[in-house]
């Protein structure tokens, strides 16, 4: 898939077609899920329990 | 923060940004914020857009300046947190080397970042305000209260 990017706008905004954007979005979501799964699998349940407890303590202090 | 030119496009589900790290106007980087199993914590994933439209998340063939790329990511985080002011962005490298790179970038940008963000480091047991010189396994960035 080649993306035809129109950057010749007054605002400098990049424009993708709806189809191109949807393909890009789909690809990124897939990658984000793979990364998320990898991050979660990278650490023990104890690590995550410590992390979420730390987040909760921090929020209670604010 | 000194950042190169970039553009972004809001997404109705996750939040996706895309920008040119080289500043030459061609889409180079794509960045997406995804919910991480808590109402207010998100991960961020960045990829390089290849000419065939596929995404590379490993940085192979990356010709962008790492400092400017990370600065641009910081600006994307700022925009994201503006829309989600109660959220935190969880940052961890896919490898230990990448996590160190993030830590180095945070240290370098700390004066600037610290004006807008609270940055926390997590060492696996405890979370604390980010301290330069200490090694952390992950980081959480939120808007300064």
CSV table of C-alpha atoms in Angstrom, one decimal:
chain,number,residue,atom,x,y,z
A,1,UNK,CA,0.0,0.0,0.0
A,2,UNK,CA,1.4,3.4,-0.9
A,3,UNK,CA,0.0,6.4,0.8
A,4,UNK,CA,-0.5,9.4,-1.3
A,5,UNK,CA,0.1,12.2,1.1
A,6,UNK,CA,-1.0,15.7,0.2
A,7,UNK,CA,1.0,18.1,2.1
A,8,UNK,CA,0.4,21.1,-0.1
A,9,UNK,CA,-2.1,22.7,2.1
A,10,UNK,CA,-2.2,26.2,3.6
A,11,UNK,CA,-2.4,24.8,7.1
A,12,UNK,CA,0.5,22.3,6.5
A,13,UNK,CA,-1.9,19.5,7.6
A,14,UNK,CA,-1.2,16.0,6.1
A,15,UNK,CA,-4.3,14.5,4.5
A,16,UNK,CA,-5.0,10.8,4.1
A,17,UNK,CA,-7.9,9.3,2.3
A,18,UNK,CA,-10.5,7.6,4.5
A,19,UNK,CA,-9.4,4.2,3.4
A,20,UNK,CA,-5.7,5.0,4.0
A,21,UNK,CA,-6.5,6.3,7.4
A,22,UNK,CA,-8.5,3.3,8.3
A,23,UNK,CA,-5.7,0.9,7.2
A,24,UNK,CA,-3.2,2.9,9.2
A,25,UNK,CA,-5.4,3.0,12.2
A,26,UNK,CA,-6.0,-0.7,12.0
A,27,UNK,CA,-2.3,-1.5,11.7
A,28,UNK,CA,-1.4,0.8,14.6
A,29,UNK,CA,-4.1,-0.8,16.8
A,30,UNK,CA,-2.8,-4.2,16.1
A,31,UNK,CA,0.7,-3.1,16.9
A,32,UNK,CA,-0.4,-1.4,20.1
A,33,UNK,CA,-2.1,-4.6,21.2
A,34,UNK,CA,1.0,-6.7,20.5
A,35,UNK,CA,3.1,-4.2,22.5
A,36,UNK,CA,0.6,-4.2,25.3
A,37,UNK,CA,0.5,-8.0,25.5
A,38,UNK,CA,4.3,-8.0,25.4
A,39,UNK,CA,4.6,-5.5,28.2
A,40,UNK,CA,2.1,-7.3,30.4
A,41,UNK,CA,3.8,-10.7,29.7
A,42,UNK,CA,7.2,-9.1,30.5
A,43,UNK,CA,6.5,-8.8,34.1
A,44,UNK,CA,5.3,-11.0,37.0
A,45,UNK,CA,1.9,-10.6,38.6
A,46,UNK,CA,3.7,-9.2,41.6
A,47,UNK,CA,5.2,-6.4,39.5
A,48,UNK,CA,1.8,-5.4,38.2
A,49,UNK,CA,0.2,-5.7,41.7
A,50,UNK,CA,3.0,-3.3,43.0
A,51,UNK,CA,2.5,-1.0,40.1
A,52,UNK,CA,-1.3,-0.6,40.4
A,53,UNK,CA,-1.0,-0.3,44.2
A,54,UNK,CA,1.5,2.5,43.7
A,55,UNK,CA,-0.8,4.2,41.2
A,56,UNK,CA,-3.7,4.0,43.6
A,57,UNK,CA,-1.6,5.4,46.5
A,58,UNK,CA,-0.5,8.3,44.3
A,59,UNK,CA,-4.0,9.1,43.3
A,60,UNK,CA,-5.3,9.0,46.9
A,61,UNK,CA,-2.6,11.5,47.8
A,62,UNK,CA,-3.7,14.0,45.1
B,1,UNK,CA,10.3,21.6,24.5
B,2,UNK,CA,12.0,22.2,21.1
B,3,UNK,CA,10.0,20.0,18.7
B,4,UNK,CA,10.0,19.5,15.0
B,5,UNK,CA,7.0,20.0,12.8
B,6,UNK,CA,4.3,17.4,13.1
B,7,UNK,CA,0.6,16.8,12.6
B,8,UNK,CA,-2.0,14.7,14.4
B,9,UNK,CA,-5.4,13.3,13.8
B,10,UNK,CA,-7.8,12.5,16.7
B,11,UNK,CA,-9.2,9.0,16.7
B,12,UNK,CA,-12.6,8.3,18.2
B,13,UNK,CA,-11.4,5.2,20.0
B,14,UNK,CA,-7.7,5.2,20.8
B,15,UNK,CA,-5.8,8.3,20.1
B,16,UNK,CA,-3.5,8.3,17.1
B,17,UNK,CA,-1.0,10.9,16.1
B,18,UNK,CA,1.2,10.9,13.0
B,19,UNK,CA,4.0,13.3,12.2
B,20,UNK,CA,7.1,13.8,10.2
B,21,UNK,CA,10.1,13.5,12.4
B,22,UNK,CA,12.4,14.8,9.7
B,23,UNK,CA,10.4,17.9,9.3
B,24,UNK,CA,10.2,17.4,5.6
B,25,UNK,CA,6.4,16.9,5.5
B,26,UNK,CA,6.2,13.2,4.7
B,27,UNK,CA,4.5,11.0,7.2
B,28,UNK,CA,7.3,9.3,9.1
B,29,UNK,CA,6.1,8.4,12.6
B,30,UNK,CA,2.8,7.2,13.8
B,31,UNK,CA,1.9,7.2,17.5
B,32,UNK,CA,-1.1,5.6,19.3
B,33,UNK,CA,-2.3,5.8,22.9
B,34,UNK,CA,-4.0,2.7,24.1
B,35,UNK,CA,-5.9,1.9,27.3
B,36,UNK,CA,-3.9,-0.2,29.8
B,37,UNK,CA,-6.3,-2.1,31.9
B,38,UNK,CA,-7.2,0.8,34.2
B,39,UNK,CA,-9.6,3.6,33.6
B,40,UNK,CA,-6.9,6.2,33.4
B,41,UNK,CA,-3.6,4.7,32.3
B,42,UNK,CA,-2.6,4.4,28.7
B,43,UNK,CA,0.4,3.0,26.9
B,44,UNK,CA,2.0,4.7,23.9
B,45,UNK,CA,3.2,2.9,20.9
B,46,UNK,CA,5.2,4.6,18.2
B,47,UNK,CA,6.1,3.2,14.8
B,48,UNK,CA,7.9,4.2,11.6
B,49,UNK,CA,5.8,4.3,8.5
B,50,UNK,CA,7.5,2.4,5.7
B,51,UNK,CA,7.0,3.5,2.1
B,52,UNK,CA,4.8,0.5,1.4
B,53,UNK,CA,2.5,1.6,4.2
B,54,UNK,CA,3.5,-1.0,6.7
B,55,UNK,CA,4.6,-0.1,10.2
B,56,UNK,CA,8.0,-0.7,11.8
B,57,UNK,CA,8.0,-0.5,15.6
B,58,UNK,CA,11.6,-1.7,16.0
B,59,UNK,CA,13.3,1.4,14.6
B,60,UNK,CA,15.1,-0.5,11.9
B,61,UNK,CA,16.1,2.0,9.2
B,62,UNK,CA,15.2,4.9,11.5
B,63,UNK,CA,17.0,8.0,10.2
B,64,UNK,CA,15.4,10.5,12.5
B,65,UNK,CA,17.3,12.2,15.2
B,66,UNK,CA,16.4,10.3,18.5
B,67,UNK,CA,16.3,13.5,20.5
B,68,UNK,CA,13.8,15.3,18.2
B,69,UNK,CA,11.7,12.1,17.9
B,70,UNK,CA,11.4,11.8,21.6
B,71,UNK,CA,10.7,15.5,21.9
B,72,UNK,CA,7.9,15.1,19.5
B,73,UNK,CA,6.5,12.1,21.4
B,74,UNK,CA,6.5,14.4,24.5
B,75,UNK,CA,4.5,16.9,22.7
B,76,UNK,CA,2.0,14.3,21.5
B,77,UNK,CA,1.7,13.2,25.2
B,78,UNK,CA,1.0,16.8,26.1
B,79,UNK,CA,-1.8,17.0,23.6
B,80,UNK,CA,-3.2,13.6,24.7
B,81,UNK,CA,-3.2,14.6,28.4
B,82,UNK,CA,-4.9,17.8,27.5
B,83,UNK,CA,-7.8,15.8,26.2
B,84,UNK,CA,-7.5,13.3,29.1
B,85,UNK,CA,-6.3,15.4,32.0
B,86,UNK,CA,-6.8,12.7,34.6
B,87,UNK,CA,-4.9,10.1,32.6
B,88,UNK,CA,-1.4,8.8,33.0
B,89,UNK,CA,0.8,7.6,30.2
B,90,UNK,CA,2.8,4.5,31.0
B,91,UNK,CA,6.1,4.3,29.2
B,92,UNK,CA,8.3,1.2,29.0
B,93,UNK,CA,10.8,0.2,26.3
B,94,UNK,CA,10.4,-3.0,24.5
B,95,UNK,CA,14.0,-3.7,25.5
B,96,UNK,CA,16.1,-2.6,28.5
B,97,UNK,CA,18.3,-0.5,26.1
B,98,UNK,CA,15.2,1.3,24.8
B,99,UNK,CA,14.0,2.0,28.4
B,100,UNK,CA,17.4,3.5,29.2
B,101,UNK,CA,17.1,5.7,26.1
B,102,UNK,CA,13.8,6.9,27.3
B,103,UNK,CA,15.3,7.6,30.7
B,104,UNK,CA,18.1,9.6,29.2
B,105,UNK,CA,15.6,11.6,27.1
B,106,UNK,CA,13.6,12.3,30.2
B,107,UNK,CA,16.7,13.5,32.1
B,108,UNK,CA,17.7,15.7,29.2
B,109,UNK,CA,14.2,17.2,28.9
B,110,UNK,CA,13.3,17.3,32.6
B,111,UNK,CA,13.5,21.0,33.1
B,112,UNK,CA,11.1,21.5,30.2
B,113,UNK,CA,8.9,18.5,30.9
B,114,UNK,CA,8.7,19.3,34.6
B,115,UNK,CA,6.9,22.5,33.9
B,116,UNK,CA,3.9,20.7,32.5
B,117,UNK,CA,4.1,17.0,33.7
B,118,UNK,CA,4.5,15.0,36.8
B,119,UNK,CA,6.9,12.2,35.9
B,120,UNK,CA,7.1,9.1,38.1
B,121,UNK,CA,9.6,6.3,37.9
B,122,UNK,CA,8.7,2.7,38.9
B,123,UNK,CA,11.5,0.3,39.9
B,124,UNK,CA,9.3,-2.8,40.2
B,125,UNK,CA,8.4,-2.2,43.8
B,126,UNK,CA,7.8,1.4,44.4
B,127,UNK,CA,6.8,4.5,42.5
B,128,UNK,CA,8.4,7.9,43.1
B,129,UNK,CA,8.9,11.2,41.5
B,130,UNK,CA,11.5,10.7,38.8
B,131,UNK,CA,15.0,11.1,40.1
B,132,UNK,CA,17.9,11.6,37.7
B,133,UNK,CA,20.6,9.0,38.3
B,134,UNK,CA,18.2,6.3,39.5
B,135,UNK,CA,17.3,3.4,37.2
B,136,UNK,CA,13.6,2.7,36.7
B,137,UNK,CA,11.9,0.0,34.7
B,138,UNK,CA,9.0,2.1,33.6
B,139,UNK,CA,7.7,5.7,33.8
B,140,UNK,CA,4.3,7.2,34.2
B,141,UNK,CA,3.6,10.7,33.0
B,142,UNK,CA,0.6,12.8,34.0
B,143,UNK,CA,-0.4,16.4,33.8
B,144,UNK,CA,1.0,18.5,36.6
B,145,UNK,CA,-1.6,19.2,39.3
